[in-house]
Amino acid sequence: MFSKACEYAIRSVVFIAVSSLEETRVGFKEIAKEIDAPEAFVAKILQKLVKGGIIESIKGAGGGFEIPVQELEHIKLCEVVNVIDGDSIYKGCGLGLAQCSETHPCPVHFKFKSIRNELKQMLETTSLKELANGTKSGDTFLKI
């Protein structure tokens, strides 16, 4: 459902959020290792997340990536998805057809529409703080 870049972005921001809760900054190599992703790919994703205002990059000794703790509750998962994948997840055809609409639906259009609406609701109401707290407590995991 999400692009590979978006999956890595979500994993990255959750890891950065957990680190921010622990008052530490993390470098892109550490992030790539933690989320089991290629370093170069992660570096490009992190650049987009910085430009999109999701994460902050601090240069120099003691630098790295962070998210201000007070912002974790306000940043919703939909913002990460929008920075990386745009809004295509809310509009695209469930079967990947170029043309699919209410008047010319694909075979799964109406069933997929309700799933897409539920996904949008989940992304709009899930904060990075919620995801970070679940990971920090050990209730959820970024890798097996």
mmCIF file of C-alpha atoms in Angstrom:
data_model
loop_
_atom_site.group_PDB
_atom_site.id
_atom_site.type_symbol
_atom_site.label_atom_id
_atom_site.label_comp_id
_atom_site.label_asym_id
_atom_site.label_seq_id
_atom_site.Cartn_x
_atom_site.Cartn_y
_atom_site.Cartn_z
ATOM 1 C CA MET A 1 0.000 0.000 0.000
ATOM 2 C CA PHE A 2 2.850 2.392 0.871
ATOM 3 C CA SER A 3 5.919 2.783 -1.318
ATOM 4 C CA LYS A 4 9.148 1.285 0.027
ATOM 5 C CA ALA A 5 10.421 4.839 0.615
ATOM 6 C CA CYS A 6 7.327 5.626 2.678
ATOM 7 C CA GLU A 7 7.720 2.438 4.726
ATOM 8 C CA TYR A 8 11.323 3.388 5.497
ATOM 9 C CA ALA A 9 10.267 6.957 6.282
ATOM 10 C CA ILE A 10 7.668 5.791 8.796
ATOM 11 C CA ARG A 11 10.148 3.431 10.444
ATOM 12 C CA SER A 12 12.763 6.209 10.497
ATOM 13 C CA VAL A 13 10.524 8.787 12.146
ATOM 14 C CA VAL A 14 9.381 6.291 14.764
ATOM 15 C CA PHE A 15 13.011 5.468 15.600
ATOM 16 C CA ILE A 16 13.934 9.170 15.684
ATOM 17 C CA ALA A 17 10.890 9.879 17.876
ATOM 18 C CA VAL A 18 11.897 7.172 20.373
ATOM 19 C CA SER A 19 15.439 8.563 20.450
ATOM 20 C CA SER A 20 14.071 12.084 20.922
ATOM 21 C CA LEU A 21 12.017 10.887 23.900
ATOM 22 C CA GLU A 22 15.288 9.569 25.317
ATOM 23 C CA GLU A 23 16.888 12.977 24.610
ATOM 24 C CA THR A 24 19.367 11.639 22.068
ATOM 25 C CA ARG A 25 20.007 12.420 18.419
ATOM 26 C CA VAL A 26 20.694 9.699 15.871
ATOM 27 C CA GLY A 27 22.724 9.662 12.674
ATOM 28 C CA PHE A 28 21.526 8.296 9.357
ATOM 29 C CA LYS A 29 23.805 5.233 9.573
ATOM 30 C CA GLU A 30 22.335 4.268 12.945
ATOM 31 C CA ILE A 31 18.819 4.812 11.595
ATOM 32 C CA ALA A 32 19.519 2.696 8.511
ATOM 33 C CA LYS A 33 20.896 -0.109 10.661
ATOM 34 C CA GLU A 34 17.980 0.032 13.104
ATOM 35 C CA ILE A 35 15.303 -0.086 10.392
ATOM 36 C CA ASP A 36 17.258 -2.529 8.195
ATOM 37 C CA ALA A 37 17.423 -0.260 5.150
ATOM 38 C CA PRO A 38 20.151 0.856 2.714
ATOM 39 C CA GLU A 39 22.088 3.880 4.026
ATOM 40 C CA ALA A 40 21.963 5.889 0.787
ATOM 41 C CA PHE A 41 18.206 5.386 0.491
ATOM 42 C CA VAL A 42 17.662 6.394 4.119
ATOM 43 C CA ALA A 43 19.825 9.510 3.652
ATOM 44 C CA LYS A 44 17.600 10.670 0.755
ATOM 45 C CA ILE A 45 14.423 9.962 2.709
ATOM 46 C CA LEU A 46 15.734 11.884 5.716
ATOM 47 C CA GLN A 47 16.496 14.882 3.487
ATOM 48 C CA LYS A 48 12.863 14.902 2.332
ATOM 49 C CA LEU A 49 11.630 14.625 5.912
ATOM 50 C CA VAL A 50 13.802 17.578 6.954
ATOM 51 C CA LYS A 51 12.554 19.675 4.008
ATOM 52 C CA GLY A 52 9.002 18.641 4.885
ATOM 53 C CA GLY A 53 9.417 19.872 8.451
ATOM 54 C CA ILE A 54 8.878 16.475 10.055
ATOM 55 C CA ILE A 55 12.372 16.052 11.540
ATOM 56 C CA GLU A 56 15.264 18.352 12.354
ATOM 57 C CA SER A 57 18.893 17.893 11.352
ATOM 58 C CA ILE A 58 21.585 19.195 13.682
ATOM 59 C CA LYS A 59 25.082 19.500 12.195
ATOM 60 C CA GLY A 60 28.434 19.018 13.921
ATOM 61 C CA ALA A 61 29.631 17.101 16.955
ATOM 62 C CA GLY A 62 26.688 15.715 18.887
ATOM 63 C CA GLY A 63 24.477 16.321 15.887
ATOM 64 C CA GLY A 64 22.062 14.049 14.149
ATOM 65 C CA PHE A 65 18.338 13.845 13.611
ATOM 66 C CA GLU A 66 15.677 14.654 16.169
ATOM 67 C CA ILE A 67 12.093 15.698 16.609
ATOM 68 C CA PRO A 68 11.313 18.202 19.362
ATOM 69 C CA VAL A 69 9.490 16.208 22.038
ATOM 70 C CA GLN A 70 6.719 18.797 22.307
ATOM 71 C CA GLU A 71 5.973 18.263 18.586
ATOM 72 C CA LEU A 72 5.563 14.466 18.750
ATOM 73 C CA GLU A 73 1.896 14.664 19.753
ATOM 74 C CA HIS A 74 1.111 17.115 16.947
ATOM 75 C CA ILE A 75 2.824 15.339 14.047
ATOM 76 C CA LYS A 76 0.444 12.830 12.529
ATOM 77 C CA LEU A 77 1.399 9.856 10.391
ATOM 78 C CA CYS A 78 -0.435 11.357 7.411
ATOM 79 C CA GLU A 79 2.153 14.154 7.315
ATOM 80 C CA VAL A 80 4.975 11.645 6.846
ATOM 81 C CA VAL A 81 3.037 9.835 4.118
ATOM 82 C CA ASN A 82 2.250 13.116 2.345
ATOM 83 C CA VAL A 83 5.911 14.219 2.347
ATOM 84 C CA ILE A 84 7.086 10.953 0.798
ATOM 85 C CA ASP A 85 4.179 9.601 -1.289
ATOM 86 C CA GLY A 86 1.881 12.598 -1.636
ATOM 87 C CA ASP A 87 -1.847 11.982 -1.527
ATOM 88 C CA SER A 88 -1.947 9.207 -4.145
ATOM 89 C CA ILE A 89 -2.749 6.615 -1.474
ATOM 90 C CA TYR A 90 -6.112 8.332 -0.991
ATOM 91 C CA LYS A 91 -6.887 8.647 -4.682
ATOM 92 C CA GLY A 92 -5.312 5.719 -6.536
ATOM 93 C CA CYS A 93 -7.154 2.739 -7.903
ATOM 94 C CA GLY A 94 -7.039 -0.399 -5.749
ATOM 95 C CA LEU A 95 -5.974 -2.404 -8.800
ATOM 96 C CA GLY A 96 -3.572 0.224 -10.109
ATOM 97 C CA LEU A 97 -5.672 1.119 -13.156
ATOM 98 C CA ALA A 98 -5.049 4.527 -14.712
ATOM 99 C CA GLN A 99 -8.778 5.259 -14.945
ATOM 100 C CA CYS A 100 -11.065 4.351 -12.041
ATOM 101 C CA SER A 101 -13.919 6.470 -10.694
ATOM 102 C CA GLU A 102 -17.411 6.383 -9.242
ATOM 103 C CA THR A 103 -18.839 6.405 -12.768
ATOM 104 C CA HIS A 104 -16.290 3.987 -14.237
ATOM 105 C CA PRO A 105 -15.240 1.766 -11.282
ATOM 106 C CA CYS A 106 -12.794 -1.122 -11.274
ATOM 107 C CA PRO A 107 -14.012 -4.435 -9.794
ATOM 108 C CA VAL A 108 -12.817 -3.532 -6.264
ATOM 109 C CA HIS A 109 -13.532 0.224 -6.377
ATOM 110 C CA PHE A 110 -16.361 0.427 -3.853
ATOM 111 C CA LYS A 111 -14.850 -2.060 -1.402
ATOM 112 C CA PHE A 112 -11.433 -0.407 -1.635
ATOM 113 C CA LYS A 113 -12.979 3.035 -1.153
ATOM 114 C CA SER A 114 -14.081 2.160 2.388
ATOM 115 C CA ILE A 115 -10.659 0.674 3.217
ATOM 116 C CA ARG A 116 -8.961 3.785 1.853
ATOM 117 C CA ASN A 117 -11.226 5.998 3.993
ATOM 118 C CA GLU A 118 -10.385 3.959 7.114
ATOM 119 C CA LEU A 119 -6.677 4.190 6.288
ATOM 120 C CA LYS A 120 -6.936 7.955 5.875
ATOM 121 C CA GLN A 121 -8.685 8.239 9.239
ATOM 122 C CA MET A 122 -5.988 6.143 10.923
ATOM 123 C CA LEU A 123 -3.156 8.172 9.380
ATOM 124 C CA GLU A 124 -4.801 11.469 10.360
ATOM 125 C CA THR A 125 -5.344 10.448 13.993
ATOM 126 C CA THR A 126 -2.127 8.559 14.772
ATOM 127 C CA SER A 127 0.619 10.710 16.284
ATOM 128 C CA LEU A 128 4.337 10.026 16.298
ATOM 129 C CA LYS A 129 4.188 10.147 20.086
ATOM 130 C CA GLU A 130 1.714 7.264 20.144
ATOM 131 C CA LEU A 131 3.921 5.161 17.869
ATOM 132 C CA ALA A 132 7.114 6.083 19.736
ATOM 133 C CA ASN A 133 5.579 5.216 23.105
ATOM 134 C CA GLY A 134 4.505 1.792 21.833
ATOM 135 C CA THR A 135 7.995 1.088 20.519
ATOM 136 C CA LYS A 136 9.746 2.454 23.599
ATOM 137 C CA SER A 137 7.601 0.304 25.906
ATOM 138 C CA GLY A 138 8.305 -2.838 23.856
ATOM 139 C CA ASP A 139 4.665 -3.302 22.838
ATOM 140 C CA THR A 140 5.576 -2.680 19.182
ATOM 141 C CA PHE A 141 8.751 -3.294 17.156
ATOM 142 C CA LEU A 142 10.592 -1.752 14.212
ATOM 143 C CA LYS A 143 12.315 -4.972 13.195
ATOM 144 C CA ILE A 144 12.246 -8.614 14.117
#
